[in-house]
């Protein structure tokens, strides 16, 4: 079982981190069963957020009896001091704990720093002095904010999208964090759900001693996959290298990671589903995506008003209206049989 030191936090964590965003989509009984199984098999780092609906509550229920044996990280996306404190108190209550091992600013629109006028970083320091949090981190999907956070010297950890699909800029962030002893937490380690090869994803992460991947777990079978790699760590074989290169070629750079920050849409379009439809119907079984439910979702894209709000909110600055159009046309071609999926 591989462990790493999470930068200057000095937390020694299992190389497998538990990403608790997906468990908000599972029922309480199944979620708590999965979390307890993760703990029983050595996973000791759990990442959640106030934004993840009932994820904190589920973690709290499952881990309350073993709190002293695990590290719990949560996040706030609030940008005022008043809302910051409200979020923190709610998080502690939901998690049934007096403190967080790591508290992170959650993909907010700027990098909080001392004396910037927002008071947010000062609130973090106060919460730390009061013993409500032990370490301060930040998460972002934007390279500029992540880079600023690293250079600021204010943060003990950075959480950022990182997988074998990412490029040189992301690798640079990992190296800078290693040099400055900042813990690097890899979100979207499965490419926002588009990476099918968990063995390749795990093997890739093993190349980085300072990176903690947090695997998004919703089903017990998903957890079992990653637990199996703890005992039999997959090597980066030529076969896995070929699979990675094929994924990079197929997905390219302009693909939606499914983060959902573009939502809600004024026209009630389910953007983070519809802009990935072409990939879903090719990378996974096609038929489930052709149901009447999905047809209605895709038809809804025709109501896009080109307001551009989604582009402004997208961390990756994707041209979402154009992607909606392209995915709809492709979907209809598949649905009518004009395009055959092999």
Tab-separated table of C-alpha atoms in Angstrom:
chain	number	residue	atom	x	y	z
A	1	UNK	CA	0.000	0.000	0.000
A	2	UNK	CA	1.695	3.188	-1.207
A	3	UNK	CA	1.609	6.323	0.921
A	4	UNK	CA	2.756	9.868	0.269
A	5	UNK	CA	3.466	12.960	2.326
A	6	UNK	CA	1.043	15.710	1.325
A	7	UNK	CA	3.567	18.512	1.039
A	8	UNK	CA	4.151	20.863	3.966
A	9	UNK	CA	0.966	19.643	5.678
A	10	UNK	CA	3.062	16.612	6.720
A	11	UNK	CA	-0.077	14.474	6.404
A	12	UNK	CA	0.873	10.910	5.448
A	13	UNK	CA	-1.907	9.683	3.205
A	14	UNK	CA	-2.748	6.600	1.199
A	15	UNK	CA	-1.896	7.179	-2.469
A	16	UNK	CA	-5.575	6.418	-3.161
A	17	UNK	CA	-7.667	9.414	-2.125
A	18	UNK	CA	-11.462	9.167	-1.910
A	19	UNK	CA	-13.303	11.776	-3.975
A	20	UNK	CA	-16.760	12.094	-2.442
A	21	UNK	CA	-18.484	14.160	-5.126
A	22	UNK	CA	-20.168	11.142	-6.820
A	23	UNK	CA	-21.660	9.683	-3.637
A	24	UNK	CA	-24.216	12.488	-3.634
A	25	UNK	CA	-25.829	10.491	-6.467
A	26	UNK	CA	-26.025	7.267	-4.432
A	27	UNK	CA	-28.414	6.472	-1.594
A	28	UNK	CA	-27.267	6.815	2.019
A	29	UNK	CA	-27.024	3.100	2.749
A	30	UNK	CA	-24.862	2.335	-0.286
A	31	UNK	CA	-22.734	5.447	0.209
A	32	UNK	CA	-21.923	4.677	3.825
A	33	UNK	CA	-21.148	1.056	2.963
A	34	UNK	CA	-18.674	2.193	0.289
A	35	UNK	CA	-17.010	4.760	2.566
A	36	UNK	CA	-16.603	2.254	5.395
A	37	UNK	CA	-15.149	-0.308	2.987
A	38	UNK	CA	-12.663	2.294	1.758
A	39	UNK	CA	-11.588	2.968	5.344
A	40	UNK	CA	-11.306	-0.724	6.198
A	41	UNK	CA	-8.968	-1.119	3.231
A	42	UNK	CA	-6.581	1.637	4.217
A	43	UNK	CA	-7.915	4.737	2.463
A	44	UNK	CA	-7.485	7.599	4.909
A	45	UNK	CA	-8.012	10.812	2.869
A	46	UNK	CA	-11.547	11.924	2.001
A	47	UNK	CA	-12.355	15.000	-0.088
A	48	UNK	CA	-15.786	16.611	-0.122
A	49	UNK	CA	-17.329	20.099	-0.364
A	50	UNK	CA	-20.283	22.103	0.856
A	51	UNK	CA	-21.328	22.296	-2.811
A	52	UNK	CA	-21.718	18.501	-3.046
A	53	UNK	CA	-25.263	18.416	-1.574
A	54	UNK	CA	-25.404	15.573	1.000
A	55	UNK	CA	-21.854	14.284	0.455
A	56	UNK	CA	-20.616	15.757	3.759
A	57	UNK	CA	-23.505	14.234	5.681
A	58	UNK	CA	-22.792	10.781	4.238
A	59	UNK	CA	-19.102	11.029	5.078
A	60	UNK	CA	-19.924	12.215	8.588
A	61	UNK	CA	-22.222	9.295	9.274
A	62	UNK	CA	-19.755	6.742	7.924
A	63	UNK	CA	-16.580	8.073	9.558
A	64	UNK	CA	-17.764	9.508	12.901
A	65	UNK	CA	-16.515	6.502	14.881
A	66	UNK	CA	-13.044	6.564	13.277
A	67	UNK	CA	-12.586	10.316	12.923
A	68	UNK	CA	-9.157	10.359	14.578
A	69	UNK	CA	-7.851	7.817	12.040
A	70	UNK	CA	-8.739	9.713	8.846
A	71	UNK	CA	-8.038	13.010	7.154
A	72	UNK	CA	-11.075	14.935	5.946
A	73	UNK	CA	-10.871	17.804	3.462
A	74	UNK	CA	-13.767	20.041	2.502
A	75	UNK	CA	-14.231	23.262	0.562
A	76	UNK	CA	-16.177	26.490	0.389
A	77	UNK	CA	-17.015	28.411	-2.743
A	78	UNK	CA	-18.208	31.458	-0.835
A	79	UNK	CA	-16.630	34.834	-1.605
A	80	UNK	CA	-17.701	36.852	1.452
A	81	UNK	CA	-16.473	36.432	5.007
A	82	UNK	CA	-20.008	36.027	6.376
A	83	UNK	CA	-20.810	33.217	3.952
A	84	UNK	CA	-17.387	31.639	4.573
A	85	UNK	CA	-18.163	31.216	8.281
A	86	UNK	CA	-21.665	29.975	7.557
A	87	UNK	CA	-20.309	27.323	5.193
A	88	UNK	CA	-17.631	26.214	7.636
A	89	UNK	CA	-20.061	25.807	10.534
A	90	UNK	CA	-22.474	23.844	8.341
A	91	UNK	CA	-19.654	21.632	7.075
A	92	UNK	CA	-18.446	20.798	10.575
A	93	UNK	CA	-21.993	19.967	11.637
A	94	UNK	CA	-22.659	17.750	8.606
A	95	UNK	CA	-19.336	15.934	8.992
A	96	UNK	CA	-19.951	15.493	12.750
A	97	UNK	CA	-16.501	16.788	13.623
A	98	UNK	CA	-14.919	19.695	15.482
A	99	UNK	CA	-12.213	20.294	12.887
A	100	UNK	CA	-11.160	19.750	9.285
A	101	UNK	CA	-7.717	18.475	8.412
A	102	UNK	CA	-7.786	20.604	5.259
A	103	UNK	CA	-10.114	23.434	4.229
A	104	UNK	CA	-9.958	24.729	0.683
A	105	UNK	CA	-11.276	27.663	-1.297
A	106	UNK	CA	-13.433	25.987	-3.918
A	107	UNK	CA	-12.838	27.197	-7.481
A	108	UNK	CA	-13.648	30.818	-6.646
A	109	UNK	CA	-13.053	33.637	-9.130
A	110	UNK	CA	-9.772	34.865	-7.612
A	111	UNK	CA	-6.895	33.724	-5.421
A	112	UNK	CA	-7.468	34.991	-1.845
A	113	UNK	CA	-4.381	36.495	-0.232
A	114	UNK	CA	-3.672	38.557	2.883
A	115	UNK	CA	-4.734	42.200	2.664
A	116	UNK	CA	-6.526	41.791	-0.673
A	117	UNK	CA	-9.648	43.458	0.719
A	118	UNK	CA	-11.852	40.368	0.678
A	119	UNK	CA	-10.986	39.237	4.201
A	120	UNK	CA	-11.239	35.606	3.088
A	121	UNK	CA	-7.662	34.578	3.744
A	122	UNK	CA	-7.779	36.270	7.120
A	123	UNK	CA	-10.919	34.229	7.864
A	124	UNK	CA	-9.007	31.052	7.004
A	125	UNK	CA	-6.230	32.051	9.393
A	126	UNK	CA	-8.738	32.807	12.136
A	127	UNK	CA	-10.429	29.437	11.641
A	128	UNK	CA	-7.009	27.803	11.918
A	129	UNK	CA	-6.180	29.699	15.109
A	130	UNK	CA	-9.504	28.550	16.580
A	131	UNK	CA	-8.650	24.928	15.787
A	132	UNK	CA	-11.504	24.497	13.327
A	133	UNK	CA	-9.117	23.746	10.453
A	134	UNK	CA	-5.564	22.415	10.450
A	135	UNK	CA	-4.357	23.269	6.958
A	136	UNK	CA	-5.261	25.738	4.199
A	137	UNK	CA	-5.649	24.804	0.541
A	138	UNK	CA	-7.201	26.000	-2.689
A	139	UNK	CA	-8.828	24.312	-5.664
A	140	UNK	CA	-9.141	25.698	-9.153
A	141	UNK	CA	-9.784	24.684	-12.735
A	142	UNK	CA	-7.965	27.743	-14.075
A	143	UNK	CA	-4.231	27.680	-14.675
A	144	UNK	CA	-3.754	31.379	-13.921
A	145	UNK	CA	-5.354	31.140	-10.479
A	146	UNK	CA	-3.513	27.894	-9.675
A	147	UNK	CA	-0.215	29.473	-10.684
A	148	UNK	CA	-0.905	32.561	-8.576
A	149	UNK	CA	-1.771	30.386	-5.583
A	150	UNK	CA	1.531	28.519	-5.866
A	151	UNK	CA	3.570	31.719	-6.055
A	152	UNK	CA	1.671	33.395	-3.203
A	153	UNK	CA	3.152	31.127	-0.554
A	154	UNK	CA	-0.233	31.160	1.192
A	155	UNK	CA	-1.336	27.603	0.482
A	156	UNK	CA	-0.252	24.211	1.744
A	157	UNK	CA	-2.097	22.315	-0.981
A	158	UNK	CA	-3.331	22.863	-4.514
A	159	UNK	CA	-6.159	20.797	-5.972
A	160	UNK	CA	-6.234	20.899	-9.758
A	161	UNK	CA	-7.405	18.711	-12.691
A	162	UNK	CA	-4.656	16.238	-13.533
A	163	UNK	CA	-4.726	12.996	-15.494
A	164	UNK	CA	-2.894	11.385	-18.372
A	165	UNK	CA	-4.940	13.597	-20.690
A	166	UNK	CA	-3.438	16.814	-19.351
A	167	UNK	CA	-0.502	18.599	-20.922
A	168	UNK	CA	2.751	20.383	-20.223
A	169	UNK	CA	1.199	23.275	-18.288
A	170	UNK	CA	-0.307	20.894	-15.763
A	171	UNK	CA	2.951	18.954	-15.470
A	172	UNK	CA	4.668	22.256	-14.790
A	173	UNK	CA	2.270	22.951	-11.899
A	174	UNK	CA	3.068	19.546	-10.394
A	175	UNK	CA	6.811	20.242	-10.591
A	176	UNK	CA	6.445	23.723	-9.070
A	177	UNK	CA	4.401	22.313	-6.209
A	178	UNK	CA	7.024	19.656	-5.582
A	179	UNK	CA	9.798	22.279	-5.509
A	180	UNK	CA	7.875	24.460	-3.032
A	181	UNK	CA	6.645	21.509	-0.944
A	182	UNK	CA	2.988	22.186	-1.744
A	183	UNK	CA	0.781	19.115	-1.696
A	184	UNK	CA	-0.766	18.469	-5.120
A	185	UNK	CA	-4.241	16.893	-5.081
A	186	UNK	CA	-5.317	15.594	-8.473
A	187	UNK	CA	-8.999	15.975	-9.266
A	188	UNK	CA	-10.541	14.705	-12.512
A	189	UNK	CA	-7.997	11.877	-12.417
A	190	UNK	CA	-10.361	9.920	-14.694
A	191	UNK	CA	-10.836	12.857	-17.053
A	192	UNK	CA	-14.228	13.766	-15.666
A	193	UNK	CA	-15.520	10.253	-16.373
A	194	UNK	CA	-14.231	9.960	-19.935
A	195	UNK	CA	-11.213	7.798	-19.123
A	196	UNK	CA	-12.243	4.156	-19.232
A	197	UNK	CA	-8.905	2.581	-18.381
A	198	UNK	CA	-8.503	2.853	-14.604
A	199	UNK	CA	-5.361	0.734	-14.707
A	200	UNK	CA	-3.678	3.201	-17.053
A	201	UNK	CA	-4.893	6.139	-14.937
A	202	UNK	CA	-3.521	4.575	-11.739
A	203	UNK	CA	-0.224	3.615	-13.335
A	204	UNK	CA	0.219	7.169	-14.625
A	205	UNK	CA	-0.309	8.630	-11.137
A	206	UNK	CA	2.343	6.347	-9.660
A	207	UNK	CA	4.969	8.330	-11.607
A	208	UNK	CA	4.451	11.338	-9.306
A	209	UNK	CA	5.558	11.018	-5.693
A	210	UNK	CA	3.963	14.330	-4.682
A	211	UNK	CA	0.551	13.817	-6.308
A	212	UNK	CA	-2.498	12.523	-4.443
A	213	UNK	CA	-5.236	11.420	-6.861
A	214	UNK	CA	-8.773	11.549	-5.473
A	215	UNK	CA	-10.803	9.000	-7.378
A	216	UNK	CA	-14.475	9.869	-7.716
A	217	UNK	CA	-16.296	6.862	-6.254
A	218	UNK	CA	-20.015	6.206	-6.630
A	219	UNK	CA	-20.227	2.404	-6.875
A	220	UNK	CA	-18.617	-0.357	-4.856
A	221	UNK	CA	-17.275	-1.897	-8.067
A	222	UNK	CA	-15.383	1.344	-8.782
A	223	UNK	CA	-13.850	1.285	-5.321
A	224	UNK	CA	-12.870	-2.357	-5.760
A	225	UNK	CA	-10.909	-1.515	-8.920
A	226	UNK	CA	-8.700	0.988	-7.130
A	227	UNK	CA	-8.335	-1.174	-4.036
A	228	UNK	CA	-7.056	-4.010	-6.220
A	229	UNK	CA	-4.238	-1.789	-7.464
A	230	UNK	CA	-3.031	-1.229	-3.897
A	231	UNK	CA	-1.906	-4.837	-3.678
A	232	UNK	CA	-0.913	-5.284	-7.323
A	233	UNK	CA	0.320	-1.924	-8.587
A	234	UNK	CA	0.062	-1.880	-12.395
A	235	UNK	CA	3.266	-1.102	-14.268
A	236	UNK	CA	3.293	1.305	-17.191
A	237	UNK	CA	3.491	-1.293	-19.944
A	238	UNK	CA	3.662	-0.639	-23.677
A	239	UNK	CA	0.018	-1.711	-23.872
A	240	UNK	CA	-1.028	0.922	-21.337
A	241	UNK	CA	1.094	3.554	-23.078
A	242	UNK	CA	-0.695	2.794	-26.341
A	243	UNK	CA	-4.083	3.066	-24.624
A	244	UNK	CA	-3.126	6.459	-23.231
A	245	UNK	CA	-1.966	7.766	-26.596
A	246	UNK	CA	-5.184	6.548	-28.223
A	247	UNK	CA	-7.268	8.390	-25.610
A	248	UNK	CA	-5.268	11.579	-26.098
A	249	UNK	CA	-5.797	11.386	-29.834
A	250	UNK	CA	-9.519	10.679	-29.531
A	251	UNK	CA	-10.326	13.284	-26.877
A	252	UNK	CA	-7.997	16.086	-27.913
A	253	UNK	CA	-8.014	19.278	-25.838
A	254	UNK	CA	-11.511	20.725	-26.317
A	255	UNK	CA	-13.534	18.219	-24.324
A	256	UNK	CA	-15.853	18.875	-21.408
A	257	UNK	CA	-14.645	17.499	-18.050
A	258	UNK	CA	-18.190	17.583	-16.670
A	259	UNK	CA	-17.398	19.921	-13.762
A	260	UNK	CA	-20.800	21.629	-14.081
A	261	UNK	CA	-19.593	25.165	-13.399
A	262	UNK	CA	-21.322	26.303	-16.591
A	263	UNK	CA	-24.650	25.528	-14.948
A	264	UNK	CA	-27.411	26.490	-14.528
A	265	UNK	CA	-28.324	27.348	-18.083
A	266	UNK	CA	-31.003	30.068	-18.540
A	267	UNK	CA	-32.675	27.774	-21.093
A	268	UNK	CA	-32.411	24.777	-18.711
A	269	UNK	CA	-30.096	22.874	-21.052
A	270	UNK	CA	-28.160	20.123	-19.267
A	271	UNK	CA	-24.903	21.404	-20.688
A	272	UNK	CA	-22.427	19.070	-19.029
A	273	UNK	CA	-24.285	16.065	-20.456
A	274	UNK	CA	-25.061	17.389	-23.912
A	275	UNK	CA	-21.617	18.723	-24.816
A	276	UNK	CA	-20.110	15.297	-24.077
A	277	UNK	CA	-22.678	13.190	-25.872
A	278	UNK	CA	-20.531	12.430	-28.934
A	279	UNK	CA	-17.853	11.052	-26.655
A	280	UNK	CA	-20.271	9.116	-24.454
A	281	UNK	CA	-21.862	7.251	-27.350
A	282	UNK	CA	-18.451	6.185	-28.646
A	283	UNK	CA	-16.567	5.439	-25.446
A	284	UNK	CA	-19.370	3.620	-23.616
A	285	UNK	CA	-22.349	1.488	-24.656
A	286	UNK	CA	-24.320	3.570	-27.155
A	287	UNK	CA	-27.846	2.334	-26.607
A	288	UNK	CA	-28.422	3.785	-23.097
A	289	UNK	CA	-27.757	7.251	-24.551
A	290	UNK	CA	-30.427	6.883	-27.218
A	291	UNK	CA	-33.398	6.609	-24.882
A	292	UNK	CA	-36.310	9.024	-24.987
A	293	UNK	CA	-34.929	10.738	-21.876
A	294	UNK	CA	-31.639	11.556	-23.582
A	295	UNK	CA	-33.341	12.477	-26.839
A	296	UNK	CA	-35.307	15.149	-24.948
A	297	UNK	CA	-32.133	16.460	-23.356
A	298	UNK	CA	-30.420	16.750	-26.711
A	299	UNK	CA	-33.479	18.340	-28.339
A	300	UNK	CA	-33.375	20.966	-25.606
A	301	UNK	CA	-30.013	22.172	-26.956
A	302	UNK	CA	-31.886	23.683	-29.900
A	303	UNK	CA	-33.182	26.337	-27.497
A	304	UNK	CA	-29.674	27.724	-26.869
A	305	UNK	CA	-29.993	31.520	-27.016
A	306	UNK	CA	-26.259	32.137	-27.507
A	307	UNK	CA	-26.215	34.229	-24.319
A	308	UNK	CA	-22.577	33.166	-23.759
A	309	UNK	CA	-23.003	32.926	-19.972
A	310	UNK	CA	-21.717	29.357	-20.108
A	311	UNK	CA	-18.513	30.413	-21.846
A	312	UNK	CA	-17.879	33.050	-19.196
A	313	UNK	CA	-18.314	30.439	-16.441
A	314	UNK	CA	-16.416	27.573	-18.104
A	315	UNK	CA	-12.992	27.100	-16.438
A	316	UNK	CA	-11.633	25.752	-19.725
A	317	UNK	CA	-13.120	28.562	-21.829
A	318	UNK	CA	-14.794	26.074	-24.163
A	319	UNK	CA	-17.033	27.363	-26.946
A	320	UNK	CA	-20.057	25.660	-25.442
A	321	UNK	CA	-22.744	26.891	-27.891
A	322	UNK	CA	-20.686	25.517	-30.781
A	323	UNK	CA	-20.075	22.234	-28.956
A	324	UNK	CA	-23.809	21.912	-28.272
A	325	UNK	CA	-24.502	22.369	-31.957
A	326	UNK	CA	-21.865	19.839	-33.037
A	327	UNK	CA	-22.983	17.252	-30.489
A	328	UNK	CA	-26.636	17.608	-31.460
A	329	UNK	CA	-25.904	17.128	-35.155
A	330	UNK	CA	-23.750	14.097	-34.442
A	331	UNK	CA	-26.341	12.664	-32.055
A	332	UNK	CA	-29.110	12.959	-34.625
A	333	UNK	CA	-26.946	11.270	-37.233
A	334	UNK	CA	-26.365	8.359	-34.874
A	335	UNK	CA	-30.024	8.245	-33.826
A	336	UNK	CA	-31.265	8.118	-37.436
A	337	UNK	CA	-28.634	5.623	-38.510
A	338	UNK	CA	-26.800	8.013	-40.807
A	339	UNK	CA	-23.685	7.555	-38.711
A	340	UNK	CA	-22.819	4.027	-37.576
A	341	UNK	CA	-21.012	3.451	-34.279
A	342	UNK	CA	-18.622	0.524	-34.475
